Short mmCIF file of C-alpha atoms in Angstrom, two decimals:
data_model
loop_
_atom_site.label_atom_id
_atom_site.label_comp_id
_atom_site.label_asym_id
_atom_site.label_seq_id
_atom_site.Cartn_x
_atom_site.Cartn_y
_atom_site.Cartn_z
CA MET T 80 -2.80 13.31 2.54
CA ASP T 81 -2.18 10.83 -0.26
CA ARG T 82 0.41 11.63 -2.91
CA SER T 83 -1.40 13.05 -5.95
CA PRO T 84 -0.79 11.41 -9.35
CA ASN T 85 -1.04 14.89 -10.85
CA GLY T 86 1.86 16.41 -8.92
CA CYS T 87 4.75 18.14 -10.63
CA TRP T 88 7.26 15.91 -12.38
CA THR T 89 9.98 16.81 -9.89
CA CYS T 90 7.90 15.56 -6.96
CA ARG T 91 6.86 12.48 -8.92
CA ILE T 92 10.41 11.32 -9.62
CA ARG T 93 11.44 12.16 -6.03
CA HIS T 94 8.36 10.40 -4.62
CA ARG T 95 7.37 13.44 -2.59
CA LYS T 96 3.97 14.92 -1.86
CA CYS T 97 3.09 17.87 -4.08
CA ASP T 98 0.61 20.65 -3.31
CA GLU T 99 0.33 21.34 -7.07
CA ALA T 100 0.73 25.08 -6.55
CA LEU T 101 1.41 27.36 -9.51
CA PRO T 102 3.75 28.34 -11.03
CA ALA T 103 5.91 26.07 -8.82
CA CYS T 104 4.88 23.75 -5.99
CA ARG T 105 5.87 24.53 -2.42
CA GLU T 106 8.03 21.42 -2.05
CA CYS T 107 10.29 22.50 -4.91
CA SER T 108 10.25 26.17 -3.88
CA ASP T 109 11.21 25.38 -0.28
CA ARG T 110 14.04 23.09 -1.40
CA GLY T 111 15.27 25.58 -3.99
CA ILE T 112 15.10 23.00 -6.78
CA PRO T 113 13.64 23.24 -10.31
CA CYS T 114 9.94 22.42 -10.54
CA HIS T 115 9.36 20.58 -13.83
CA GLY T 116 5.68 21.48 -13.90
CA TYR T 117 2.52 19.49 -14.53
CA GLY T 118 2.40 19.22 -18.30
CA GLN T 119 3.56 16.52 -20.64
CA LYS T 120 6.01 13.96 -19.30
CA PRO T 121 9.61 15.10 -19.92
CA GLU T 122 11.53 13.01 -22.43
CA TRP T 123 14.30 12.30 -19.94
CA ALA T 124 11.80 10.69 -17.54
CA ASP T 125 11.56 7.61 -19.79
CA ASP T 126 15.33 7.24 -20.11
CA LYS T 127 16.83 5.44 -17.12
CA ALA T 128 20.25 7.09 -17.50
CA LEU T 129 18.85 10.59 -18.00
CA LEU T 130 16.41 10.13 -15.13
CA GLY T 131 19.25 9.06 -12.85
CA ALA T 132 21.30 12.07 -13.91
CA GLU T 133 18.41 14.45 -13.18
CA LEU T 134 17.81 12.90 -9.76
CA ALA T 135 21.52 13.22 -8.98
CA ARG T 136 21.47 16.87 -10.06
CA ILE T 137 18.47 17.63 -7.87
CA LYS T 138 20.09 15.83 -4.95
CA ARG T 139 23.24 17.95 -5.33
CA ILE T 140 21.14 21.11 -5.29
CA VAL T 141 19.27 19.98 -2.17
CA ASN T 142 22.56 19.13 -0.43
CA ARG T 143 24.09 22.47 -1.35
CA ASN T 144 21.06 24.46 -0.22
CA PHE T 145 20.80 22.49 3.03
CA ARG T 146 24.47 23.08 3.85
CA ARG T 147 24.14 26.77 3.05
CA THR T 148 21.08 27.11 5.28
CA ARG T 149 22.80 25.21 8.07
CA LYS T 150 25.91 27.40 7.93
CA GLN T 151 23.75 30.52 7.95
CA GLN T 152 21.79 29.22 10.93
CA GLN T 153 24.96 28.42 12.86
CA ALA T 154 26.44 31.82 12.02
CA GLU T 155 23.30 33.57 13.25
CA LEU T 156 23.33 31.55 16.47
CA SER T 157 27.03 32.31 17.01
CA HIS T 158 26.50 36.02 16.33
CA GLY T 159 23.54 36.05 18.70
CA ARG T 160 25.63 34.59 21.52
CA ARG T 161 28.38 37.17 21.02
CA SER T 162 26.07 40.16 20.79
CA ALA T 163 23.55 39.20 23.46
CA PRO T 164 23.74 41.55 26.48
CA PRO T 165 24.28 40.02 29.93
CA PRO T 166 21.05 39.27 31.78
CA ALA T 167 19.89 42.16 33.90
CA GLU T 168 19.75 41.61 37.64
CA THR T 169 16.14 41.27 38.69
CA HIS T 170 14.85 41.89 42.18
CA ALA T 171 11.60 40.60 43.57
CA ASN T 172 10.12 44.10 43.83
CA ASP T 173 11.03 44.84 40.18
CA ALA T 174 9.35 41.73 38.74
CA PRO T 175 6.19 42.32 36.68
CA ASP T 176 2.87 41.21 38.09
CA ALA T 177 2.10 37.57 37.41
CA HIS T 178 -1.48 38.41 36.49
CA VAL T 179 -2.69 41.34 34.48
CA GLY T 180 -6.40 41.77 34.10
CA GLY T 181 -6.97 38.34 35.63
CA SER T 182 -4.84 36.44 33.05
CA ALA T 183 -1.35 35.03 33.32
CA ALA T 184 1.37 37.03 31.57
CA THR T 185 3.23 34.33 29.65
CA PRO T 186 5.91 35.30 27.09
CA GLY T 187 4.54 34.48 23.64
CA PRO T 188 7.65 32.95 22.00
CA HIS T 189 8.36 30.65 24.96
CA ARG T 190 4.76 29.53 25.07
CA GLU T 191 4.74 28.84 21.34
CA MET T 192 8.02 26.93 21.59
CA ALA T 193 6.66 24.73 24.39
CA PHE T 194 3.45 24.07 22.45
CA ARG T 195 5.38 23.11 19.31
CA GLU T 196 7.56 20.71 21.28
CA ALA T 197 4.46 19.14 22.84
CA GLN T 198 3.00 18.65 19.36
CA LEU T 199 6.15 16.93 18.14
CA LEU T 200 6.52 14.70 21.20
CA VAL T 201 2.94 13.45 20.86
CA HIS T 202 3.46 12.99 17.12
CA TYR T 203 6.49 10.81 17.88
CA LEU T 204 4.69 8.72 20.50
CA ASP T 205 1.57 8.20 18.37
CA TYR T 206 2.99 7.77 14.88
CA ILE T 207 6.77 7.34 14.76
CA PHE T 208 7.51 5.04 17.72
CA PRO T 209 5.20 2.30 16.33
CA LEU T 210 7.01 2.56 12.98
CA GLN T 211 10.45 2.34 14.58
CA TYR T 212 9.57 -0.54 16.89
CA PRO T 213 6.67 -2.49 15.29
CA TYR T 214 7.25 -5.51 17.52
CA TYR T 215 7.09 -3.58 20.78
CA THR T 216 4.25 -4.76 23.03
CA ASP T 217 2.74 -2.41 25.58
CA GLU T 218 2.31 -3.59 29.14
CA PRO T 219 -0.52 -1.46 30.61
CA ALA T 220 -0.04 -3.01 34.04
CA LEU T 221 3.53 -1.69 34.01
CA GLY T 222 2.58 1.78 32.84
CA GLY T 223 2.68 1.26 29.08
CA ARG T 224 5.09 3.67 27.44
CA GLY T 225 5.40 5.72 30.61
CA TRP T 226 9.09 4.84 30.75
CA LEU T 227 9.61 6.46 27.36
CA PHE T 228 7.64 9.56 28.30
CA TRP T 229 9.72 9.82 31.48
CA LEU T 230 12.97 9.67 29.50
CA LEU T 231 11.68 12.34 27.12
CA MET T 232 10.72 14.63 29.99
CA LYS T 233 14.33 14.62 31.19
CA ARG T 234 14.95 16.94 28.22
CA GLY T 235 18.28 15.32 27.45
CA ALA T 236 19.80 14.00 24.24
CA LEU T 237 16.85 11.69 23.53
CA HIS T 238 14.39 14.57 23.90
CA GLN T 239 16.21 16.62 21.26
CA ALA T 240 16.71 13.63 18.94
CA VAL T 241 13.00 12.80 19.07
CA LEU T 242 12.09 16.42 18.30
CA THR T 243 14.45 16.24 15.32
CA LEU T 244 12.89 13.06 13.94
CA ALA T 245 9.32 14.15 14.69
CA ALA T 246 9.83 17.50 12.93
CA LEU T 247 11.19 15.72 9.85
CA HIS T 248 8.37 13.15 9.77
CA HIS T 249 5.70 15.82 10.30
CA ASP T 250 7.28 17.91 7.53
CA THR T 251 7.29 14.94 5.16
CA GLU T 252 3.70 13.91 5.88
CA PHE T 253 2.15 17.37 6.13
CA ALA T 254 4.43 19.65 4.12
CA HIS T 255 1.53 21.95 3.24
CA ALA T 256 1.00 22.88 6.89
CA SER T 257 4.58 23.50 8.09
CA THR T 258 6.56 26.74 8.10
CA ASN T 259 10.21 27.65 8.63
CA ARG T 260 11.03 23.96 8.23
CA ALA T 261 14.74 24.06 7.45
CA SER T 262 15.60 26.27 10.43
CA GLU T 263 13.55 24.11 12.78
CA LEU T 264 15.18 20.88 11.61
CA ILE T 265 18.67 22.36 11.82
CA GLY T 266 18.06 23.73 15.30
CA TYR T 267 16.75 20.47 16.74
CA HIS T 268 19.42 18.38 14.98
CA THR T 269 22.26 20.61 16.19
CA ASN T 270 20.98 20.51 19.77
CA ALA T 271 20.60 16.72 19.64
CA LEU T 272 24.18 16.21 18.47
CA GLN T 273 25.50 18.60 21.12
CA ARG T 274 23.57 16.80 23.89
CA LEU T 275 24.69 13.38 22.66
CA ARG T 276 28.31 14.53 22.49
CA GLN T 277 27.99 15.83 26.04
CA VAL T 278 26.59 12.52 27.28
CA ILE T 279 29.44 10.57 25.66
CA SER T 280 32.06 12.92 27.11
CA GLU T 281 30.59 12.69 30.61
CA CYS T 282 30.10 8.92 30.63
CA GLU T 283 32.49 6.59 28.85
CA VAL T 284 30.72 4.17 26.53
CA HIS T 285 31.77 1.04 28.40
CA ARG T 286 30.08 2.38 31.55
CA PHE T 287 26.64 2.52 29.92
CA ALA T 288 26.19 -1.18 30.72
CA GLU T 289 26.30 -0.26 34.41
CA ASN T 290 23.31 2.08 34.07
CA ARG T 291 20.34 0.72 32.12
CA GLU T 292 18.59 4.08 32.14
CA GLN T 293 21.53 5.80 30.43
CA LEU T 294 22.01 2.85 28.07
CA VAL T 295 18.37 2.88 26.90
CA GLU T 296 18.42 6.65 26.43
CA PHE T 297 21.72 6.50 24.53
CA LEU T 298 20.55 3.71 22.19
CA ALA T 299 17.15 5.32 21.59
CA CYS T 300 18.82 8.64 20.85
CA GLY T 301 21.18 7.01 18.36
CA SER T 302 18.28 5.18 16.70
CA ALA T 303 16.32 8.43 16.31
CA LEU T 304 19.29 10.25 14.79
CA ILE T 305 19.99 7.38 12.39
CA SER T 306 16.34 7.45 11.29
CA PHE T 307 16.68 11.19 10.74
CA GLU T 308 19.78 10.74 8.59
CA VAL T 309 18.04 8.10 6.48
CA GLY T 310 15.08 10.36 5.74
CA SER T 311 16.85 13.71 5.91
CA PRO T 312 16.16 16.21 3.11
CA ALA T 313 19.93 16.67 2.98
CA ARG T 314 19.98 13.31 1.17
CA GLY T 315 17.38 14.48 -1.32
CA LEU T 316 14.78 11.87 -0.33
#
């Protein structure tokens, strides 16, 4: 979706896509920032100093709201770990039937989570990877990007970092179609940092050169996280 020239003035000065909703657009509402509406151009928009001050103010609000949401998310996760009951012992005879009425009984939330991750992984492979590495040339005879897909399927640090970047990019490009965006971004980003920290603690950096697989995964993970930081809403971009 192209950025509309008729978007609210907040989205225009921030160079963000605007759904032009009333009384305030979704982009501004989700970020918790003032929506300057769609009417006449504000006087401060033509003054370079005043425009810079307004952008700085909006950025501070975005940063504050993002930190607050992140702390709340971490507190909820911490509380959930403390209050969660120990897993009940399950015996084979006590397990529910795998098929009920001829259909598989798959837990809804887990199925939805797996589907969302599949969406984001494909989004990364199709749209983000070519942007990150425009000079990369596929070698079909060698399996194309199969090596990358294999690394992602290991569900390690790179897997989480790619989910983080893909969720951000998808949010930026299709903000009108995404829900619960802040919580999703925080969750993926937190998991990615934890996995990366674990990798570094288990394998000293100077030993990565001895294992090309680990080195490629480590560098790709770092690249994805850097890209996330550059485009993160925490920076008000």
